[in-house]
Tab-separated table of C-alpha atoms in Angstrom:
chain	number	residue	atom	x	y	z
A	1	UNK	CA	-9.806	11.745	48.863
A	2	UNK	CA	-12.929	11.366	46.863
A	3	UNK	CA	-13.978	11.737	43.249
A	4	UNK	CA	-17.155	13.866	43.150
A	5	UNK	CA	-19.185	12.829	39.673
A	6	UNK	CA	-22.066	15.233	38.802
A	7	UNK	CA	-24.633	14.909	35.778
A	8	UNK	CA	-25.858	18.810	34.696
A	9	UNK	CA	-27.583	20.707	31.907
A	10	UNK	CA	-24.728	21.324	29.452
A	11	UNK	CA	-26.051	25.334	29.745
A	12	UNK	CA	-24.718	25.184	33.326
A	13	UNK	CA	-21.344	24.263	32.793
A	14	UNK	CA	-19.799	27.630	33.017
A	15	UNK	CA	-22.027	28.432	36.334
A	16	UNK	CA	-20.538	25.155	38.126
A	17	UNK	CA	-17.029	25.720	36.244
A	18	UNK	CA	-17.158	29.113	38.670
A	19	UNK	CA	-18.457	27.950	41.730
A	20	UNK	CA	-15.798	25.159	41.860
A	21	UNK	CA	-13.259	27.940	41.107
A	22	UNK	CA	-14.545	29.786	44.274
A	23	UNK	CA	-13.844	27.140	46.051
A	24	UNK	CA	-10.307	26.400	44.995
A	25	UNK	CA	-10.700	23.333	43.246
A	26	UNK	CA	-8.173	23.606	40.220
A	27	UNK	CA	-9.051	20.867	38.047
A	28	UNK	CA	-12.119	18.496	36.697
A	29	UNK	CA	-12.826	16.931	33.653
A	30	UNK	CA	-16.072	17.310	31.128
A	31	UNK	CA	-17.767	14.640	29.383
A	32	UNK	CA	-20.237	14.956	27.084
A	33	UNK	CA	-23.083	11.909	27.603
A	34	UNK	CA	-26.684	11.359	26.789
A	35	UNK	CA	-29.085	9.955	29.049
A	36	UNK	CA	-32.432	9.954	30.998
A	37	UNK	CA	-34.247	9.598	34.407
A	38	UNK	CA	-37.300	9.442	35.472
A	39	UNK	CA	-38.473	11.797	33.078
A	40	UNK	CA	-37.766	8.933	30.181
A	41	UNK	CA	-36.933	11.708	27.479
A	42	UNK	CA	-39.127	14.179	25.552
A	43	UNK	CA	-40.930	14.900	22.373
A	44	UNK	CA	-40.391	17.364	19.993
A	45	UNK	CA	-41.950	18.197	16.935
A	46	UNK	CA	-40.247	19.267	13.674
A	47	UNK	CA	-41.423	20.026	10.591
A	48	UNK	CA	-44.917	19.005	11.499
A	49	UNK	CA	-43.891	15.475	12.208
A	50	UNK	CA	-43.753	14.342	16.179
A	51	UNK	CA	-40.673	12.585	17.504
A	52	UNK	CA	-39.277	11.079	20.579
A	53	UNK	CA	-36.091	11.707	21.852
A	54	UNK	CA	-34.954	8.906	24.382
A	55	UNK	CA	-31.711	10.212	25.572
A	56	UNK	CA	-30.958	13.567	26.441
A	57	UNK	CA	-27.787	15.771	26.200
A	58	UNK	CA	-25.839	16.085	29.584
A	59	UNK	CA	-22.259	16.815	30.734
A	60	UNK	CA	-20.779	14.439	33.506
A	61	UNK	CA	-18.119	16.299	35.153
A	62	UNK	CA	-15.486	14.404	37.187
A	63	UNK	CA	-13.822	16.439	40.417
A	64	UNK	CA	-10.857	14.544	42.898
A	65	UNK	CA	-11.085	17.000	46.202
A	66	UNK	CA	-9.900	16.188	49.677
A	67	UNK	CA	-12.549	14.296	51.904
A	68	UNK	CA	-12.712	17.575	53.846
A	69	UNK	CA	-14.323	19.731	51.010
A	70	UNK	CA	-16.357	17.011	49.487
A	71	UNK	CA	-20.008	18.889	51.090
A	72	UNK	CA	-18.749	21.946	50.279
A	73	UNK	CA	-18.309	20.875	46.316
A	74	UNK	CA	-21.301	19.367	46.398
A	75	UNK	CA	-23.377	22.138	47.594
A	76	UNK	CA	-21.777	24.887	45.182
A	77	UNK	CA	-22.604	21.975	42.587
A	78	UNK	CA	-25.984	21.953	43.444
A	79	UNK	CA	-26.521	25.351	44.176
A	80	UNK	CA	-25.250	26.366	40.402
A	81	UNK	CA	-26.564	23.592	38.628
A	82	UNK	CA	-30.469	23.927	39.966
A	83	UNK	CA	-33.137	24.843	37.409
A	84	UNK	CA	-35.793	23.887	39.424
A	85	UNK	CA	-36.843	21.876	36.293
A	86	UNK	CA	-37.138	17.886	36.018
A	87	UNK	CA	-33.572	16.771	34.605
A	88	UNK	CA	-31.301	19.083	36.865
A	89	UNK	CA	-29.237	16.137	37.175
A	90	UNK	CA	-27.713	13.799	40.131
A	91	UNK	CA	-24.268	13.898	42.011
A	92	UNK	CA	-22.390	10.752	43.153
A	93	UNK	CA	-19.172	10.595	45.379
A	94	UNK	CA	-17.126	7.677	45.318
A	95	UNK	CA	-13.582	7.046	47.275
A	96	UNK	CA	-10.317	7.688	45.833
A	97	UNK	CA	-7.403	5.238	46.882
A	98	UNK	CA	-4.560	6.981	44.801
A	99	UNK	CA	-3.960	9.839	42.740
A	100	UNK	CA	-0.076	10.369	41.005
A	101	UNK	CA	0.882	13.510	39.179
A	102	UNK	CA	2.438	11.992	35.809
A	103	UNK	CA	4.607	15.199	35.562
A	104	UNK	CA	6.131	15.568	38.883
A	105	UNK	CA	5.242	11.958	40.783
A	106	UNK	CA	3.654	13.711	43.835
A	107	UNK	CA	0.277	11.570	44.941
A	108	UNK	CA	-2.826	11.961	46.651
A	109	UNK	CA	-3.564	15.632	47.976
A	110	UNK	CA	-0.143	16.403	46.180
A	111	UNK	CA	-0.684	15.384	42.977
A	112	UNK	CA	-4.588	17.514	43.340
């Protein structure tokens, strides 16, 4: 098992909501964070006056999926999620050792 982290625009949340639907992946979770990459944040003006804005809005969102569909979630991530614009935003997959259902007390690919 594997947890399958990805950082997007928050206006593609819906897009990768549906791919990862297609796939049959029933659950994830949505953060909302702030940060930046290489683009170091922006600058906006308002009201005349010129600011910087450091950290930029984002949605992490958190998937568990059996090690067999992990390249499969990734590219319907990636494929939804791409702009083409600086700031897309980066996937990271990291192992899973143990998931329990609190409900039922299946684990791992049962409790998924």
């Amino acid at each position: 098992m594997k947890i399958v982290m990805a950082v997007i625009k928050p206006f593609k949340l819906e897009e990768v909501r549906d791919a990862l639907t297609a796939l049959g992946v029933h659950g994830l979770t949505v953060t909302e964070v702030k940060g930046y990459g290489r683009q170091k944040g922006h600058t906006e003006i308002y009201r005349g006056a010129e600011y910087a804005v450091s950290f930029l809005p984002k949605l992490k969102i958190e998937v568990a999926v059996a090690t067999e569909l992990v390249n499969q979630v990734i590219d319907a991530i990636t494929a939804a999620a791409r702009t083409g614009q600086i700031g897309d935003g980066k996937i990271f997959v990291t192992s899973l050792e143990k998931a329990v259902r609190i409900r039922t007390g299946e684990t791992d690919i049962d409790a998924l």
